[in-house]
Short mmCIF file of C-alpha atoms in Angstrom, two decimals:
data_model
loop_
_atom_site.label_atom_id
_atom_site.label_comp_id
_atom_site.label_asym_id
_atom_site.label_seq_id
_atom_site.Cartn_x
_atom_site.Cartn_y
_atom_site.Cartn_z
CA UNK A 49 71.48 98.01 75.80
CA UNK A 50 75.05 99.50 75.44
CA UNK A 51 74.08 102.94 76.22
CA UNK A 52 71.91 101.77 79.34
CA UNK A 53 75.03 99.43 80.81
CA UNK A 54 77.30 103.07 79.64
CA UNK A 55 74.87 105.19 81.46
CA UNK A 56 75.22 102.77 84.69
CA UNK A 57 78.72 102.56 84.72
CA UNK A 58 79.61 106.24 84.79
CA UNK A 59 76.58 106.26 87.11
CA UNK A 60 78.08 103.95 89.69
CA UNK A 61 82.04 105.89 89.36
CA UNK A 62 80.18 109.26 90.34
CA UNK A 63 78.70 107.84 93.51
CA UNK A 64 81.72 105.70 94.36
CA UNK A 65 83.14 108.99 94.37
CA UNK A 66 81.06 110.54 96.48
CA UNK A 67 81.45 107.94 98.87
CA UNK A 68 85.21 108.09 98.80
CA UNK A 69 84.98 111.68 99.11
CA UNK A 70 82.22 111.09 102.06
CA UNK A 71 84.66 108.49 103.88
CA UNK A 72 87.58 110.44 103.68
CA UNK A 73 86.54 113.84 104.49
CA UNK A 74 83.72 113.38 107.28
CA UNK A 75 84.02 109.47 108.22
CA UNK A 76 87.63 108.23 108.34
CA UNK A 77 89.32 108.80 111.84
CA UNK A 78 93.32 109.67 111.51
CA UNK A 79 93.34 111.00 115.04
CA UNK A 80 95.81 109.76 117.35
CA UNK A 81 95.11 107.13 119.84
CA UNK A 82 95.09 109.01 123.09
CA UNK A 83 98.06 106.80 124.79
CA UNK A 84 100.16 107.72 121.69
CA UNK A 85 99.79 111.72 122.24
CA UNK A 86 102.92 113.28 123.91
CA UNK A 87 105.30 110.52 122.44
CA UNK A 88 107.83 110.60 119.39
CA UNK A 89 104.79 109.18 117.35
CA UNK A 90 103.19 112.39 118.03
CA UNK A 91 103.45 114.50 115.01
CA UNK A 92 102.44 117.45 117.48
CA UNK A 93 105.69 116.66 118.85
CA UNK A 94 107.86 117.02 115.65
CA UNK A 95 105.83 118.92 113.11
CA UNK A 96 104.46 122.90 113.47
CA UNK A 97 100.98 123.25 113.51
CA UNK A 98 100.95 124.87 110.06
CA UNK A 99 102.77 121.30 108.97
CA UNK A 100 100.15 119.71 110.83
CA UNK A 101 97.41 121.53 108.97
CA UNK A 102 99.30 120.45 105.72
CA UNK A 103 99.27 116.83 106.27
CA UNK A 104 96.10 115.98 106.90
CA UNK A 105 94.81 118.17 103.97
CA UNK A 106 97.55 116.82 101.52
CA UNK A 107 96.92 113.21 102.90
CA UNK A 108 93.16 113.41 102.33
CA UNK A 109 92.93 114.72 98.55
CA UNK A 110 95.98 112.54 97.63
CA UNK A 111 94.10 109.41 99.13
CA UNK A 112 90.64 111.04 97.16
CA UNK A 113 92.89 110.83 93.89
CA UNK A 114 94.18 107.41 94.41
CA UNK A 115 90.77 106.32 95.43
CA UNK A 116 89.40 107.67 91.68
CA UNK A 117 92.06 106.79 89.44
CA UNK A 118 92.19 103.10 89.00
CA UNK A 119 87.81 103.05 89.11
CA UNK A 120 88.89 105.98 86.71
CA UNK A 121 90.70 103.24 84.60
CA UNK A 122 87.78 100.34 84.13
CA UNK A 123 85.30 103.31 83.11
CA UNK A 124 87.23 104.57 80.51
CA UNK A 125 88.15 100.90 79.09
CA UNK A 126 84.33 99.91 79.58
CA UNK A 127 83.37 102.64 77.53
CA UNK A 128 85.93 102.23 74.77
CA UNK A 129 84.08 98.28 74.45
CA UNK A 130 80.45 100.05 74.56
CA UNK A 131 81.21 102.88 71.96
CA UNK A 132 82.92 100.88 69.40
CA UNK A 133 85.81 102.45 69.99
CA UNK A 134 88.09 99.22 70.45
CA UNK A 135 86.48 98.10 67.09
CA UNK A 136 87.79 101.42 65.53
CA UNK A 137 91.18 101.01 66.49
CA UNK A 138 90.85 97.10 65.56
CA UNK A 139 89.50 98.79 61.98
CA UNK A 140 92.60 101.17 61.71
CA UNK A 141 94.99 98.88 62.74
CA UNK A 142 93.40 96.05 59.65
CA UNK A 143 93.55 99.03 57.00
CA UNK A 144 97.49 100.35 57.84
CA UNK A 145 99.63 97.19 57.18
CA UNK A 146 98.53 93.39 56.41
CA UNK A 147 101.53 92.35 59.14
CA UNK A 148 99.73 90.49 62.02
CA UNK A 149 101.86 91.98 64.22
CA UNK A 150 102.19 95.38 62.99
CA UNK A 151 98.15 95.21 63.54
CA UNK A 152 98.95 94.22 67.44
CA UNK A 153 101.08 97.34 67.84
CA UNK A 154 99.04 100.08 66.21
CA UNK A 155 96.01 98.46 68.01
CA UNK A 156 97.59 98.99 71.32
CA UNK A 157 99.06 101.96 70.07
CA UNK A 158 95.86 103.75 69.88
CA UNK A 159 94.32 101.86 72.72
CA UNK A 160 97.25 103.12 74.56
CA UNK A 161 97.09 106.54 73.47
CA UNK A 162 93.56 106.99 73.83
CA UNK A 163 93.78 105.67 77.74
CA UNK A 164 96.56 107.98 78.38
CA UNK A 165 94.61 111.11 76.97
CA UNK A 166 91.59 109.98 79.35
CA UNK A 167 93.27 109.77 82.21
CA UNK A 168 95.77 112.59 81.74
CA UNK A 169 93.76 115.54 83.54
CA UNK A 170 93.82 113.34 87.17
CA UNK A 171 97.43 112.58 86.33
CA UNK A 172 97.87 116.35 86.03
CA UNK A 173 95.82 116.98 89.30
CA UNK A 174 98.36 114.56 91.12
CA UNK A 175 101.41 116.65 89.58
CA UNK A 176 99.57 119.90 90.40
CA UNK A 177 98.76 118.66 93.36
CA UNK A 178 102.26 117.65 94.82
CA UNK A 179 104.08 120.80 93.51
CA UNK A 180 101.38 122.94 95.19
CA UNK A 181 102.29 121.18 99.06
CA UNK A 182 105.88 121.57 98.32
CA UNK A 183 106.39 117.89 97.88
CA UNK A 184 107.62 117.75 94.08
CA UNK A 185 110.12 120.74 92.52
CA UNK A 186 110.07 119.14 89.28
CA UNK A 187 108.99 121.44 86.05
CA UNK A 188 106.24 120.65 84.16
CA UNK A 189 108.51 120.61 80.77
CA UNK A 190 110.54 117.47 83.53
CA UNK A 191 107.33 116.19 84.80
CA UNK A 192 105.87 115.33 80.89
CA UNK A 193 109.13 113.98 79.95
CA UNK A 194 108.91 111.37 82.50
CA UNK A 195 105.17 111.00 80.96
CA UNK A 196 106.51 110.36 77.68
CA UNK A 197 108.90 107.64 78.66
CA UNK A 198 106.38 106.24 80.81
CA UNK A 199 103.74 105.81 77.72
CA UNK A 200 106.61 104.44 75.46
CA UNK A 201 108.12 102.11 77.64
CA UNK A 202 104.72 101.04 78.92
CA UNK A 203 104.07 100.36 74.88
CA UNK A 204 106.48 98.91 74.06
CA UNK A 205 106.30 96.13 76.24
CA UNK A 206 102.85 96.15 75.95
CA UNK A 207 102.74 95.17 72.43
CA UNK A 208 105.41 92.13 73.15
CA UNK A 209 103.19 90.99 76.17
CA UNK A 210 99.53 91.68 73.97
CA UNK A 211 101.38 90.02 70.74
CA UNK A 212 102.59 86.95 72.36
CA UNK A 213 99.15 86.33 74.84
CA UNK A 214 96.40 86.60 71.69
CA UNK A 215 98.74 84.23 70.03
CA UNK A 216 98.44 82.02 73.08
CA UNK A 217 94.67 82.72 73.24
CA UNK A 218 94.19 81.68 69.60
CA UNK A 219 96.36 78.01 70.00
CA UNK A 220 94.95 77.29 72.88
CA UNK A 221 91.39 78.08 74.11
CA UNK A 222 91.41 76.03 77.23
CA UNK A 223 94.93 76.56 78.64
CA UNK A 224 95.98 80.07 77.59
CA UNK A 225 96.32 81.20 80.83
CA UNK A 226 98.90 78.11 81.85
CA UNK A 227 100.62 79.08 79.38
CA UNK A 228 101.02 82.46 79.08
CA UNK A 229 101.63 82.33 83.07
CA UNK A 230 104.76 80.00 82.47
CA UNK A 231 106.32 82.44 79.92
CA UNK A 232 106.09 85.42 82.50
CA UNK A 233 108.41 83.90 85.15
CA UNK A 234 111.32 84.20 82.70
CA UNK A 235 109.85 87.65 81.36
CA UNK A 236 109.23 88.88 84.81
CA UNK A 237 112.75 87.95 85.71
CA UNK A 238 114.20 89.52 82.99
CA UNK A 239 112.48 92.95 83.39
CA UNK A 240 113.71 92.60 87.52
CA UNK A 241 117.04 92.29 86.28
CA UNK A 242 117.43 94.61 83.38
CA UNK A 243 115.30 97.30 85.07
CA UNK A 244 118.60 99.12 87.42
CA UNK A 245 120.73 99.53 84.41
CA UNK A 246 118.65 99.94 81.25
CA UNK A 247 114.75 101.19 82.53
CA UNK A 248 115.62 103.41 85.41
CA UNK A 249 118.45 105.31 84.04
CA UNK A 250 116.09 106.29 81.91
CA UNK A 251 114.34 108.62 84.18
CA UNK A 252 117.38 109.83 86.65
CA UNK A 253 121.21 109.70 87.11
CA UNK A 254 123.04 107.08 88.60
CA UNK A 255 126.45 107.33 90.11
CA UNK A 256 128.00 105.95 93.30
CA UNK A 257 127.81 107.62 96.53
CA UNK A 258 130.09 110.51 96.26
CA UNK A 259 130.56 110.72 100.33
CA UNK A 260 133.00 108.20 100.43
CA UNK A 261 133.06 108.41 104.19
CA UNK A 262 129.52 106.86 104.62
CA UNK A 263 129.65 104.53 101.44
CA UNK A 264 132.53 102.61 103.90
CA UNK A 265 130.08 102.62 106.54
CA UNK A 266 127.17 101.37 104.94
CA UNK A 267 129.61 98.48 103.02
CA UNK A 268 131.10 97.73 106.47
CA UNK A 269 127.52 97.27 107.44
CA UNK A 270 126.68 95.13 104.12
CA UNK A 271 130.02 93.31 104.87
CA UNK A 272 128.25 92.35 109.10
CA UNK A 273 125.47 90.89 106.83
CA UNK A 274 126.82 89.51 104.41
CA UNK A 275 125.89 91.03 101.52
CA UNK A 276 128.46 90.85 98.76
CA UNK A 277 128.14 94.90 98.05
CA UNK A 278 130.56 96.81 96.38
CA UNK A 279 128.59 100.47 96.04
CA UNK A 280 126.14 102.41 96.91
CA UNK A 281 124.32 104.04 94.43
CA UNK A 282 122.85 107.91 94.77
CA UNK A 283 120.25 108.95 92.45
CA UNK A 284 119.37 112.95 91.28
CA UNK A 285 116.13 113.61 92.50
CA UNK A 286 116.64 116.62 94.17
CA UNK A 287 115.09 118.83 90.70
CA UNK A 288 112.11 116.71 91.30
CA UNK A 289 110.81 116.13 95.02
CA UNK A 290 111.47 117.27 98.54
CA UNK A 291 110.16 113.27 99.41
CA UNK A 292 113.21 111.04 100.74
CA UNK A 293 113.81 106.99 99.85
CA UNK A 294 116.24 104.51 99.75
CA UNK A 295 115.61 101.11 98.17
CA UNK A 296 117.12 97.76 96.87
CA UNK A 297 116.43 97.06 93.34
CA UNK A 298 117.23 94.33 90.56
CA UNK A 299 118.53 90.73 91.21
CA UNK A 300 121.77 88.99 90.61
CA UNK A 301 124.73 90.57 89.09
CA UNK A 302 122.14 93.44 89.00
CA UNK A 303 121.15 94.39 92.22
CA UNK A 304 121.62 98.07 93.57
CA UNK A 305 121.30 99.75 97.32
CA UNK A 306 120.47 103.15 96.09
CA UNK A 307 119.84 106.56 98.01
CA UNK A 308 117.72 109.39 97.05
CA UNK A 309 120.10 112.39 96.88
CA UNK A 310 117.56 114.53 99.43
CA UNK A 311 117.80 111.32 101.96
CA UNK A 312 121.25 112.29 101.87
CA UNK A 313 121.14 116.31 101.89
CA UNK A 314 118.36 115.51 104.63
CA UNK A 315 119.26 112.73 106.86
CA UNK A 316 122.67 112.35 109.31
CA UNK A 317 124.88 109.51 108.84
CA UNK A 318 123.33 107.42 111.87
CA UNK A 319 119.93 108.15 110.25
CA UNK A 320 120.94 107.22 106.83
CA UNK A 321 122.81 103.84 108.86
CA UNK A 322 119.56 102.83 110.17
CA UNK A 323 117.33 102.66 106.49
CA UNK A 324 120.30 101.12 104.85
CA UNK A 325 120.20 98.48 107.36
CA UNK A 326 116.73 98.69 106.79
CA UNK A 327 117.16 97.80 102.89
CA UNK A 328 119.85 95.13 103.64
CA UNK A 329 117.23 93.53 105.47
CA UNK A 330 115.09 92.81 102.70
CA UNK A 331 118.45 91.21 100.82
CA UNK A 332 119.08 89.10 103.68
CA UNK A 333 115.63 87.76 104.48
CA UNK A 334 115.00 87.60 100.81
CA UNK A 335 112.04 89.32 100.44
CA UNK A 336 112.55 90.33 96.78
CA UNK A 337 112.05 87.04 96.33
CA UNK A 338 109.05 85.61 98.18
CA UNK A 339 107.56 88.51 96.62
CA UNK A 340 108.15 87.94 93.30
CA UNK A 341 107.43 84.57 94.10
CA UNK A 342 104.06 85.44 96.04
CA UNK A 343 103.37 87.54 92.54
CA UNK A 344 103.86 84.64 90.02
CA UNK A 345 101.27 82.51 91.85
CA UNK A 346 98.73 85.58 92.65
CA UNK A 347 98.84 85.86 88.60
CA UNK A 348 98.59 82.34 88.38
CA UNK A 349 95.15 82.97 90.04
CA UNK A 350 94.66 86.08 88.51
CA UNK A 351 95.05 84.34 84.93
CA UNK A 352 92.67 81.84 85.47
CA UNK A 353 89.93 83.96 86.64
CA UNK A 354 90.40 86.00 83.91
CA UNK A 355 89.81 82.89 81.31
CA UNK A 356 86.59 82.15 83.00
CA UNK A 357 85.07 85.71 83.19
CA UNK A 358 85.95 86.71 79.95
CA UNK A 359 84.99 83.64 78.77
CA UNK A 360 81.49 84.47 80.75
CA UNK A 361 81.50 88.17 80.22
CA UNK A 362 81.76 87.81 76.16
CA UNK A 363 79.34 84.83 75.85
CA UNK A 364 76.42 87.37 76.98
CA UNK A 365 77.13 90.65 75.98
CA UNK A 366 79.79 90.16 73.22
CA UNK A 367 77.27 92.05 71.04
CA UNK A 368 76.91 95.40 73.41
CA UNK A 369 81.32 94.94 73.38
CA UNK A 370 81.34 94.54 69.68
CA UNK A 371 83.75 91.36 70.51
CA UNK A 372 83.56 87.73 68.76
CA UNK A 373 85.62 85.80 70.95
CA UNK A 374 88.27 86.02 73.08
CA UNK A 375 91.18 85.52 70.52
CA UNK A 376 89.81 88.94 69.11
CA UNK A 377 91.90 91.83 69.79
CA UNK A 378 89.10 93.89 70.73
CA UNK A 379 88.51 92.08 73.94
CA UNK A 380 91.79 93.58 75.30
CA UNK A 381 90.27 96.60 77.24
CA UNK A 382 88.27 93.61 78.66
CA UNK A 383 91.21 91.80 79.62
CA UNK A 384 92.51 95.32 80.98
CA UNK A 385 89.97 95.99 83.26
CA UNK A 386 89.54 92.10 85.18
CA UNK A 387 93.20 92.62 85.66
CA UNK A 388 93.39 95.56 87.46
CA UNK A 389 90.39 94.86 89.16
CA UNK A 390 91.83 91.38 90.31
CA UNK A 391 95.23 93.54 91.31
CA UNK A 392 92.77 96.18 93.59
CA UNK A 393 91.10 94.04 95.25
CA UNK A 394 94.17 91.62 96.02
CA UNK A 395 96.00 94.55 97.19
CA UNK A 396 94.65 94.60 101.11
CA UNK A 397 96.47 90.65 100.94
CA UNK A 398 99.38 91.76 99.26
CA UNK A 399 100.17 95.12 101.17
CA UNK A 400 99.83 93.13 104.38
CA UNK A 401 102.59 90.69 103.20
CA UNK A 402 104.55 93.39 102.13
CA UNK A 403 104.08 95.38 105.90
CA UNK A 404 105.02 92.04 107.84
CA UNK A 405 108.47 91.81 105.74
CA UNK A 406 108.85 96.16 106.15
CA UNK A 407 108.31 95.17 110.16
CA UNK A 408 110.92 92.42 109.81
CA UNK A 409 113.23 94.61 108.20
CA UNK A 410 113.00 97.81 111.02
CA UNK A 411 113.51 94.94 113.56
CA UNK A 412 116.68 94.16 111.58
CA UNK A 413 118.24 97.32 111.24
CA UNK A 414 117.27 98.51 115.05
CA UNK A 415 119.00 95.33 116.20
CA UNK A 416 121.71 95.70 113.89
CA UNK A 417 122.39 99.65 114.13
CA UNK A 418 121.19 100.05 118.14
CA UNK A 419 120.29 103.52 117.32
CA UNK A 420 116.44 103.85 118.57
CA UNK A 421 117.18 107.28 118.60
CA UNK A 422 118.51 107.69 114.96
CA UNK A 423 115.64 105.66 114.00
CA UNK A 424 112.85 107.43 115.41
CA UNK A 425 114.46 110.85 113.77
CA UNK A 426 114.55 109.24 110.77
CA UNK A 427 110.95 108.27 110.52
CA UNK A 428 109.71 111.67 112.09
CA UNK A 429 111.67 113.20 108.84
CA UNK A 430 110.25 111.11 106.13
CA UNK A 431 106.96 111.97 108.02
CA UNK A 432 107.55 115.64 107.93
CA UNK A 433 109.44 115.50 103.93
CA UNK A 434 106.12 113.62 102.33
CA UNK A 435 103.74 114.85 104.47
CA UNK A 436 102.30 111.74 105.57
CA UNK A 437 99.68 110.72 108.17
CA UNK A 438 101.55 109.01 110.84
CA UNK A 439 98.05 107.11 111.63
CA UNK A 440 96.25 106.81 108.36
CA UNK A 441 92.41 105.50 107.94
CA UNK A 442 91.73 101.87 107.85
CA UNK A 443 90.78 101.61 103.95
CA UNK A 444 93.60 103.65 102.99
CA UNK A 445 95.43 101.60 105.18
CA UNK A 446 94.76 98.34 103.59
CA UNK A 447 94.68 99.77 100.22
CA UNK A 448 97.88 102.17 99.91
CA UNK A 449 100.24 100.75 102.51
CA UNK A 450 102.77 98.87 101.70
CA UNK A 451 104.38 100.13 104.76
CA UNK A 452 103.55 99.79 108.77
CA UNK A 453 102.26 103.43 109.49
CA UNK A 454 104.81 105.75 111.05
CA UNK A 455 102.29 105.23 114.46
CA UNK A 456 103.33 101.27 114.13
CA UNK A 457 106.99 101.82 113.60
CA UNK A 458 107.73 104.53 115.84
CA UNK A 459 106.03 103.17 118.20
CA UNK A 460 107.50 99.72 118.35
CA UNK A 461 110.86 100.99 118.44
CA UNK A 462 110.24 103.13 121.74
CA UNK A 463 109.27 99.79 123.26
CA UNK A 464 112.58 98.12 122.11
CA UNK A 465 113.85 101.56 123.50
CA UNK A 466 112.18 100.78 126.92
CA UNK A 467 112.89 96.63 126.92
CA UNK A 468 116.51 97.76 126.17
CA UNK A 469 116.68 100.32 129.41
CA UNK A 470 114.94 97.92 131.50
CA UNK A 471 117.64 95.06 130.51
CA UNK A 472 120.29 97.44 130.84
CA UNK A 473 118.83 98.46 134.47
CA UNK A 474 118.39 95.04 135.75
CA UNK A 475 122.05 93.77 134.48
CA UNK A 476 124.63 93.66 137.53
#
């Protein structure tokens, strides 16, 4: 029975596949409404045709990749359940050390490992992928570093998380899930706020903005909105993309405005005006906050389902997943793969959330900067730096956008462009 459900599974991930592939390459429809062509949401208009050329086929196998991976991800945990694999580790973890909790850690440890191995060569592909469109510089020596912290920091609070939830599991059958959901409000809290000055100095440098000149514009602009800033932060990334981004990060005492140091070598100082009004948006209308509140009550939901499935899942075919129970440690690849298939397919709902609030926020900063102009240059620039599709499919779309499309926010601010004229023109 466990080879037959194996044989299926890897069965069904080839032709999803294909009809990703299918979708992308001969179905999906990133042409350019015809009232759009000729206007500053035109990429003809503001990328070469060789650029053009580069987009789409960039856009396309990127999109493929993302499409595969997380699939990529329930396969390979579905299969560690089938082969006994999550009983080995479970084995290995019983014969190193009688500590409960030394057993949680080198159980996730190799489950960890294992997953990372798996998954490595379409990680690779996504690396080789970007540094062969121009879109990352990084080394590959840089590039596995950044692996390396990912997998330990990823472990590390893996095994606190995995520790404290089976113990939760075991005390309580019934309410687990309550539970374990109350103690991740203060835990997701505390990884917001730690996160800017301990997690992602990590990866890059920090420092303030160095062009003093612009850090007093963009506080003067924190200072119209309120915002109790005192720097600007500019991060290194120049050694490892071409991309551009700005972003707010952290809460409290902890927050940061920070600035990739290519938005800065990229961008002029009316551009750069525009996305950090952009970000100070998001401070003001406190969308950091509805969305980590909109988070703690999707996992609220997300938790629950997960008791009942698993629940359901190992009462008929705990024998194929060599599993007892749900308190047993061996389930967690189970747990794993309900998760992120509960995050996937709440992603459409929660990318649309987060596009309304990245609409509210270019309203903000046009409003607040009155630069259309700036603005529009600024989004044709992060269009030509990633090499994104200014009008993407639908499913990729609803699935990778957290974002309006570069065709929604162009577009809307040549008609605050045009309102703006046509007030102007009718004033006395």
């Amino acid at each position: 029975m466990a080879r037959k459900m194996g044989f299926f599974a890897i069965l069904a991930y080839v032709l999803f596949g294909f009809l990703v592939y299918w979708y992308l390459f001969y179905i999906a429809d990133s042409t350019l409404p015809f009232e759009f062509q000729g206007s500053s949401a035109d990429p003809a208009t503001f990328l070469n045709s060789r650029e053009l050329m580069l987009s789409e086929e960039y856009s396309q196998i990127r999109n493929l990749l993302f499409f595969l991976a997380t699939p990529l991800e329930w396969l390979i945990y579905f299969l560690i359940l089938l082969t006994g694999l999550s009983k080995a580790f479970k084995n290995w973890s019983d014969e190193t050390t009688k500590n409960k909790y030394g057993r949680v850690g080198i159980y996730v440890f190799w489950l960890s490992l294992f997953a990372y191995m798996a998954t490595f060569p379409l990680s690779y592909i996504s690396y080789h992928l970007s540094k062969t469109y121009n879109i990352s510089t990084q080394t590959f020596a840089s590039w596995m570093k950044d692996e390396l912290i990912d997998f330990w920091v990823n472990f590390g609070m893996m095994v606190v998380i995995v520790g404290v939830l089976y113990w939760l599991i075991n005390r309580s059958r019934r309410f687990w899930w309550l539970f374990a959901w109350m103690l991740s409000i203060p835990f997701t809290l505390f990884i917001m706020f730690v996160q800017p000055v301990v997690i992602d100095p990590l990866y890059n440098d920090f420092y303030p903005l160095k062009n003093k000149e612009l850090e007093a514009k963009i506080l003067d602009l924190a200072a119209q909105a309120e915002i109790p800033a005192e720097h600007v932060f500019e991060v290194d990334m120049a050694e490892k993309t071409n991309a551009l981004n700005a972003y707010v990060t952290g809460i409290g005492s902890n927050s940061r405005i920070v600035l990739w140091d290519t938005t800065l070598n990229r961008l002029n100082d009316n551009q750069i005006l525009f996305i950090m009004a952009h970000e100070m948006a998001h401070y003001v209308e406190k969308h950091l906050y509805i969305g980590i509140a909109g988070y703690l009550l999707l996992s609220l939901i997300g938790l629950y389902l997960i008791h009942k499935i698993m629940n359901w899942a190992i009462s008929r075919w705990g024998k194929e997943f060599k599993v007892s129970g749900m308190g047993d440690i061996r389930s967690l690849p189970l747990f794993f793969i309900l998760l992120s298939m509960l995050a996937f397919a709440a992603s459409p709902f929660s990318n649309f959330v987060s596009r309304y609030q990245e609409a509210r926020a270019d309203s903000y900063a046009i409003e607040m900067t009155d630069n259309p102009e700036a603005a529009i240059t600024a989004f044709q620039e992060l269009t030509k730096a990633g090499l994104s599709q200014v009008n993407p499919p639908l499913l990729v779309k609803l699935f990778r956008y957290g974002h309006p499309t570069m065709l929604e926010r162009i577009s809307r601010i040549e008609d605050y462009e045009i309102q703006k004229r046509n007030e102007e023109g009718m004033s006395p």
